């Protein structure tokens, strides 16, 4: 996806990942899945290890929001909100502190509430779709079809 954000400078990419890191810490724990989510995004947005370390370092909420305000690319801002909702819902529950921080980020980026709700609902539908797909494709056993049934096909 980085090809759509070639014009996004390094400071904006660091701000993006700083917000992700802050959100991951909002519930008091930055667990392994959240760290992997951060690493995957850092790689996607071509951050060096040094830049990723700068982005992941703990910040106060005020510092994190001040960094977010440096994001000027509107498409990139919307992707940040999407990724924040995805991270928040990843554990199955979007906590009140996560909702509050995502809302503050949206306000800092001047994203209308209606757009935030659209993104949230879209993320939820995507997660449900992924879960349904996992169930569909993991439940298949090749022994479900007997050789007799295969004989019925014109091969």
Backbone as JSON, one array per atom type, in Angstrom:
{
  "sequence": "XXXXXXXXXXXXXXXXXXXXXXXXXXXXXXXXXXXXXXXXXXXXXXXXXXXXXXXXXXXXXXXXXXXXXXXXXXXXXXXXXXXXXXXXXXXXXXXXXXXXXXXXXXXXXXXXXXXXXXXXXXXXXXXXXXXXXXXXXXXXXXXXXXXXXXXXXXX",
  "N": [[0.81, -1.19, 0.0], [2.1, 1.16, 0.31], [2.74, 2.41, -2.08], [0.7, 4.18, -2.65], [1.2, 6.24, -1.02], [3.53, 7.6, -1.56], [4.3, 10.25, -1.45], [4.25, 10.88, 1.19], [6.02, 12.12, 3.8], [8.87, 11.24, 5.91], [8.53, 12.13, 8.58], [5.74, 12.2, 8.85], [5.14, 9.5, 8.55], [6.43, 8.46, 10.78], [4.92, 9.74, 12.76], [2.43, 8.53, 12.29], [2.98, 5.85, 13.02], [3.7, 6.3, 15.65], [1.28, 6.98, 16.8], [-0.04, 4.54, 16.52], [1.57, 2.97, 18.22], [1.11, 4.27, 20.65], [-1.63, 3.81, 20.99], [-1.57, 1.04, 21.28], [-0.48, 0.83, 23.8], [-2.37, 1.96, 25.45], [-4.15, 0.4, 26.93], [-2.54, -0.48, 28.91], [-0.83, -2.54, 28.34], [1.49, -3.71, 26.01], [1.3, -5.99, 23.95], [2.52, -9.1, 22.39], [1.2, -9.57, 19.88], [0.38, -6.99, 19.26], [2.84, -5.73, 19.05], [3.86, -7.08, 16.83], [2.04, -6.21, 14.9], [2.75, -3.5, 14.82], [5.43, -3.75, 13.89], [4.99, -4.89, 11.36], [3.64, -2.76, 10.08], [5.64, -0.83, 10.23], [7.53, -1.91, 8.52], [6.02, -1.96, 6.14], [5.74, 0.77, 5.66], [8.3, 1.48, 5.19], [10.21, 2.13, 7.28], [13.29, 2.62, 8.88], [15.2, 0.73, 11.3], [16.04, 2.51, 13.27], [14.27, 4.68, 12.88], [11.86, 3.36, 13.43], [12.27, 2.76, 16.12], [12.22, 5.33, 17.15], [9.56, 5.95, 16.6], [8.19, 4.09, 18.17], [8.77, 4.64, 20.78], [7.74, 5.35, 24.14], [5.23, 7.83, 24.7], [3.54, 10.71, 26.02], [-0.02, 11.18, 26.0], [-0.59, 13.7, 25.01], [1.78, 14.35, 23.65], [1.72, 12.34, 21.69], [-0.6, 13.07, 20.28], [0.15, 15.59, 19.37], [2.14, 14.88, 17.56], [0.58, 13.46, 15.71], [-0.87, 15.52, 14.56], [0.85, 16.45, 12.66], [0.42, 15.03, 10.42], [-0.48, 15.48, 7.22], [-1.45, 14.48, 4.88], [-4.48, 13.56, 3.72], [-5.57, 11.08, 2.91], [-3.75, 9.31, 4.04], [-4.18, 9.9, 6.7], [-6.77, 8.88, 7.02], [-6.22, 6.18, 6.64], [-4.67, 5.74, 8.87], [-6.61, 5.92, 10.9], [-8.18, 3.72, 10.19], [-6.31, 1.63, 10.61], [-5.91, 1.94, 13.33], [-8.45, 1.31, 14.37], [-8.55, -1.33, 13.52], [-6.42, -2.48, 14.97], [-7.37, -2.01, 17.55], [-9.73, -3.58, 17.6], [-8.65, -6.05, 17.23], [-8.16, -7.78, 19.4], [-10.66, -8.56, 19.95], [-12.18, -6.84, 21.45], [-12.92, -3.53, 21.71], [-11.71, -1.26, 23.78], [-12.82, 1.23, 26.2], [-10.77, 3.22, 26.75], [-9.29, 2.93, 24.36], [-11.18, 3.63, 22.4], [-11.57, 6.3, 23.12], [-8.99, 7.42, 22.66], [-8.66, 6.94, 19.9], [-10.75, 8.51, 18.97], [-9.85, 11.05, 19.74], [-7.6, 11.24, 18.11], [-8.84, 11.24, 15.61], [-10.25, 13.69, 15.83], [-8.07, 15.44, 16.03], [-7.1, 15.21, 13.49], [-9.09, 16.29, 12.03], [-11.18, 14.68, 11.11], [-14.4, 13.85, 10.22], [-17.0, 12.74, 12.47], [-18.9, 11.01, 11.35], [-17.45, 9.84, 9.28], [-15.54, 8.5, 10.76], [-17.16, 6.61, 12.03], [-18.03, 5.17, 9.79], [-15.59, 4.04, 8.96], [-14.96, 2.47, 11.19], [-17.14, 0.65, 11.23], [-16.69, -0.59, 8.77], [-14.24, -1.84, 9.24], [-15.01, -3.66, 11.23], [-16.8, -5.28, 9.75], [-14.95, -6.35, 7.95], [-13.27, -7.84, 9.64], [-15.12, -9.71, 10.59], [-15.68, -10.97, 8.17], [-13.17, -12.08, 7.57], [-12.97, -13.9, 9.71], [-15.15, -15.57, 9.17], [-14.3, -16.61, 6.73], [-12.03, -18.02, 7.57], [-13.24, -19.98, 9.08], [-14.78, -21.3, 7.13], [-12.79, -22.27, 5.36], [-11.16, -23.77, 6.98], [-12.6, -25.88, 7.83], [-12.74, -27.93, 6.03], [-12.31, -31.25, 5.0], [-10.53, -33.52, 3.2], [-11.26, -36.14, 3.21], [-13.93, -36.14, 3.32], [-15.22, -36.64, 0.97], [-16.07, -39.46, -0.72], [-14.51, -42.16, -2.58], [-16.38, -43.37, -4.19], [-18.15, -41.29, -4.71], [-16.53, -39.75, -6.28], [-16.39, -41.32, -8.54], [-18.77, -40.76, -9.77], [-18.34, -38.49, -11.21], [-17.55, -37.3, -14.43], [-14.57, -37.94, -15.4]],
  "CA": [[0.0, 0.0, 0.0], [2.96, 2.34, 0.36], [2.78, 3.11, -3.36], [-0.3, 5.23, -2.65], [1.64, 7.28, -0.11], [4.93, 7.93, -1.87], [4.55, 11.64, -1.11], [4.2, 11.05, 2.64], [7.4, 12.21, 4.29], [9.26, 10.4, 7.03], [7.93, 12.62, 9.83], [4.34, 11.77, 8.89], [5.14, 8.05, 8.77], [6.77, 8.25, 12.2], [3.74, 10.17, 13.51], [1.44, 7.46, 12.09], [3.35, 4.69, 13.86], [3.67, 6.74, 17.05], [-0.12, 6.86, 17.22], [-0.31, 3.1, 16.66], [2.26, 2.51, 19.44], [0.41, 4.83, 21.82], [-2.88, 3.07, 21.12], [-1.26, -0.3, 21.79], [-0.16, 0.95, 25.23], [-3.46, 2.61, 26.17], [-4.75, -0.53, 27.89], [-1.54, -0.84, 29.9], [0.01, -3.65, 27.9], [1.88, -3.73, 24.6], [1.56, -7.43, 23.84], [3.24, -9.6, 21.22], [0.44, -9.33, 18.65], [0.42, -5.55, 18.98], [4.21, -5.43, 18.59], [3.97, -7.57, 15.46], [1.24, -5.28, 14.1], [3.6, -2.33, 14.66], [6.56, -4.12, 13.03], [4.48, -5.05, 9.99], [3.39, -1.43, 9.52], [6.93, -0.15, 10.07], [8.11, -2.45, 7.28], [5.19, -1.51, 5.03], [6.0, 2.18, 5.4], [9.75, 1.63, 4.95], [10.95, 2.77, 8.36], [14.51, 1.95, 9.33], [15.11, 0.35, 12.72], [16.17, 3.73, 14.08], [13.0, 5.41, 12.78], [10.86, 2.58, 14.14], [12.53, 2.95, 17.55], [11.72, 6.67, 17.46], [8.09, 5.91, 16.56], [7.62, 3.2, 19.19], [9.09, 5.06, 22.15], [6.56, 5.84, 24.88], [4.92, 9.26, 24.7], [2.29, 11.07, 26.68], [-1.09, 11.34, 25.02], [-0.44, 15.03, 24.39], [2.87, 14.24, 22.68], [1.26, 11.52, 20.57], [-1.56, 13.86, 19.49], [0.91, 16.65, 18.69], [2.78, 14.24, 16.39], [-0.49, 13.15, 14.76], [-1.26, 16.75, 13.86], [1.78, 16.71, 11.55], [-0.03, 14.26, 9.25], [-1.23, 16.4, 6.35], [-2.04, 13.72, 3.78], [-5.8, 13.13, 4.2], [-5.71, 9.63, 2.71], [-2.9, 8.66, 5.04], [-4.89, 10.09, 7.97], [-7.87, 7.91, 7.07], [-5.62, 4.85, 6.81], [-4.3, 5.65, 10.28], [-7.83, 5.62, 11.67], [-8.5, 2.33, 9.88], [-5.37, 0.74, 11.29], [-6.16, 2.04, 14.77], [-9.63, 0.5, 14.67], [-8.2, -2.73, 13.32], [-5.63, -2.88, 16.13], [-8.26, -2.01, 18.72], [-10.66, -4.71, 17.53], [-7.92, -7.3, 17.02], [-8.31, -8.68, 20.54], [-12.08, -8.86, 20.1], [-12.87, -5.86, 22.26], [-12.41, -2.16, 21.63], [-11.93, -0.73, 25.14], [-13.15, 2.65, 26.3], [-9.59, 4.07, 26.52], [-8.94, 2.86, 22.94], [-12.17, 4.45, 21.69], [-11.3, 7.71, 23.43], [-7.78, 7.87, 21.98], [-8.95, 6.97, 18.45], [-11.6, 9.69, 18.75], [-8.99, 12.24, 19.84], [-6.78, 11.28, 16.89], [-9.75, 11.68, 14.54], [-10.49, 15.12, 15.98], [-6.82, 16.14, 15.72], [-6.93, 15.15, 12.03], [-10.3, 16.88, 11.45], [-11.97, 13.65, 10.42], [-15.77, 13.91, 10.75], [-17.48, 11.59, 13.24], [-19.57, 10.08, 10.44], [-16.4, 9.11, 8.56], [-14.95, 7.59, 11.75], [-18.11, 5.5, 12.2], [-17.95, 4.37, 8.56], [-14.34, 3.26, 8.98], [-15.11, 1.47, 12.25], [-18.07, -0.39, 10.75], [-16.03, -1.31, 7.68], [-13.24, -2.72, 9.86], [-15.74, -4.76, 11.89], [-17.26, -6.2, 8.7], [-13.77, -7.03, 7.43], [-12.84, -8.85, 10.62], [-16.13, -10.78, 10.54], [-15.49, -11.66, 6.9], [-11.96, -12.9, 7.73], [-13.3, -15.0, 10.62], [-16.02, -16.49, 8.43], [-13.45, -17.29, 5.76], [-11.19, -18.99, 8.29], [-14.11, -21.11, 9.44], [-15.14, -22.01, 5.9], [-11.67, -22.96, 4.74], [-10.48, -24.68, 7.9], [-13.49, -26.99, 8.13], [-12.77, -28.91, 4.93], [-11.48, -32.45, 5.14], [-10.61, -34.2, 1.9], [-11.89, -37.46, 3.37], [-15.38, -35.94, 3.29], [-15.73, -37.14, -0.3], [-15.64, -40.84, -0.91], [-14.11, -42.51, -3.94], [-17.6, -43.65, -4.93], [-18.66, -40.03, -5.2], [-15.64, -39.32, -7.37], [-16.73, -42.1, -9.72], [-19.94, -40.15, -10.39], [-17.9, -37.4, -12.06], [-16.92, -37.69, -15.69], [-13.19, -37.45, -15.36]],
  "C": [[0.86, 1.26, 0.0], [2.98, 3.1, -0.95], [1.75, 4.24, -3.44], [0.13, 6.43, -1.8], [3.1, 7.63, -0.31], [5.28, 9.35, -1.46], [4.54, 11.91, 0.4], [5.63, 11.02, 3.18], [7.61, 11.37, 5.55], [8.61, 10.84, 8.34], [6.47, 12.19, 9.97], [4.24, 10.26, 9.14], [5.49, 7.72, 10.21], [5.59, 8.65, 13.09], [2.65, 9.11, 13.46], [1.74, 6.31, 13.04], [3.43, 5.05, 15.33], [2.26, 6.63, 17.61], [-0.5, 5.39, 17.42], [0.32, 2.58, 17.96], [1.55, 3.02, 20.69], [-0.89, 4.07, 22.05], [-2.63, 1.68, 21.72], [-0.99, -0.28, 23.3], [-1.33, 1.47, 26.08], [-4.1, 1.69, 27.21], [-3.74, -1.04, 28.92], [-0.6, -1.95, 29.49], [0.25, -3.56, 26.41], [2.29, -5.17, 24.32], [2.23, -7.82, 22.53], [2.52, -9.37, 19.91], [0.48, -7.86, 18.25], [1.81, -5.14, 18.47], [4.4, -5.9, 17.15], [3.2, -6.68, 14.49], [2.08, -4.03, 13.8], [4.74, -2.62, 13.7], [6.12, -4.25, 11.58], [4.22, -3.7, 9.33], [4.7, -0.67, 9.3], [7.62, -0.63, 8.79], [7.34, -1.95, 6.06], [5.51, -0.06, 4.65], [7.49, 2.52, 5.39], [10.48, 2.42, 6.02], [12.2, 1.96, 8.66], [14.3, 1.55, 10.8], [15.17, 1.58, 13.62], [14.88, 4.54, 14.06], [11.88, 4.69, 13.52], [11.02, 2.73, 15.65], [12.04, 4.33, 18.0], [10.19, 6.65, 17.53], [7.51, 5.13, 17.74], [7.86, 3.69, 20.62], [7.85, 5.62, 22.85], [6.45, 7.36, 24.85], [3.69, 9.5, 25.56], [1.22, 11.18, 25.59], [-0.96, 12.67, 24.28], [0.67, 15.01, 23.33], [2.44, 13.44, 21.45], [0.31, 12.31, 19.67], [-0.86, 15.0, 18.76], [1.6, 16.09, 17.45], [1.74, 13.96, 15.31], [-0.87, 14.37, 13.93], [-0.31, 17.1, 12.72], [1.4, 15.93, 10.3], [-0.94, 15.16, 8.42], [-1.89, 15.69, 5.17], [-3.35, 13.1, 4.27], [-6.03, 11.63, 4.02], [-4.93, 8.84, 3.74], [-3.54, 8.77, 6.43], [-6.03, 9.09, 8.1], [-7.35, 6.49, 7.26], [-5.16, 4.68, 8.26], [-5.5, 5.27, 11.13], [-8.24, 4.16, 11.43], [-7.61, 1.37, 10.66], [-5.56, 0.78, 12.81], [-7.38, 1.23, 15.17], [-9.29, -0.99, 14.54], [-7.39, -3.25, 14.51], [-6.51, -2.98, 17.37], [-9.19, -3.2, 18.75], [-9.95, -6.06, 17.47], [-8.08, -8.29, 18.17], [-9.78, -8.99, 20.84], [-12.86, -7.81, 20.87], [-12.18, -4.51, 22.14], [-12.74, -1.51, 22.97], [-12.27, 0.75, 25.11], [-11.92, 3.55, 26.12], [-9.14, 4.06, 25.05], [-9.88, 3.73, 22.12], [-11.87, 5.93, 21.89], [-10.07, 8.21, 22.68], [-8.0, 7.94, 20.47], [-9.79, 8.21, 18.12], [-10.77, 10.97, 18.79], [-8.09, 12.37, 18.61], [-7.64, 11.77, 15.72], [-10.02, 13.17, 14.61], [-9.24, 15.92, 15.62], [-6.59, 16.2, 14.21], [-8.13, 15.73, 11.29], [-11.1, 15.89, 10.62], [-13.37, 13.67, 11.04], [-16.17, 12.61, 11.45], [-18.14, 10.55, 12.33], [-18.56, 9.21, 9.69], [-15.74, 8.1, 9.51], [-15.86, 6.37, 11.94], [-18.1, 4.59, 10.98], [-16.73, 3.46, 8.59], [-14.45, 2.15, 10.02], [-16.0, 0.31, 11.8], [-17.44, -1.23, 9.65], [-15.01, -2.29, 8.24], [-13.93, -3.91, 10.52], [-16.21, -5.77, 10.85], [-16.1, -7.0, 8.12], [-13.29, -8.13, 8.35], [-13.82, -10.02, 10.62], [-15.96, -11.62, 9.28], [-14.26, -12.58, 6.98], [-12.24, -14.11, 8.62], [-14.18, -16.03, 9.94], [-15.21, -17.28, 7.41], [-12.57, -18.33, 6.42], [-12.0, -20.22, 8.67], [-14.46, -21.95, 8.22], [-13.97, -22.86, 5.41], [-10.92, -23.88, 5.68], [-11.32, -25.91, 8.18], [-13.52, -28.08, 7.08], [-11.81, -30.05, 5.21], [-11.64, -33.25, 3.85], [-11.24, -35.58, 2.02], [-13.41, -37.35, 3.4], [-15.99, -36.49, 2.0], [-15.17, -38.54, -0.53], [-15.23, -41.08, -2.36], [-15.32, -42.81, -4.8], [-18.2, -42.35, -5.5], [-17.81, -39.51, -6.34], [-15.98, -40.04, -8.65], [-17.92, -41.51, -10.46], [-19.56, -38.99, -11.33], [-17.29, -37.97, -13.34], [-15.52, -37.11, -15.71], [-12.48, -37.79, -16.6]]
}
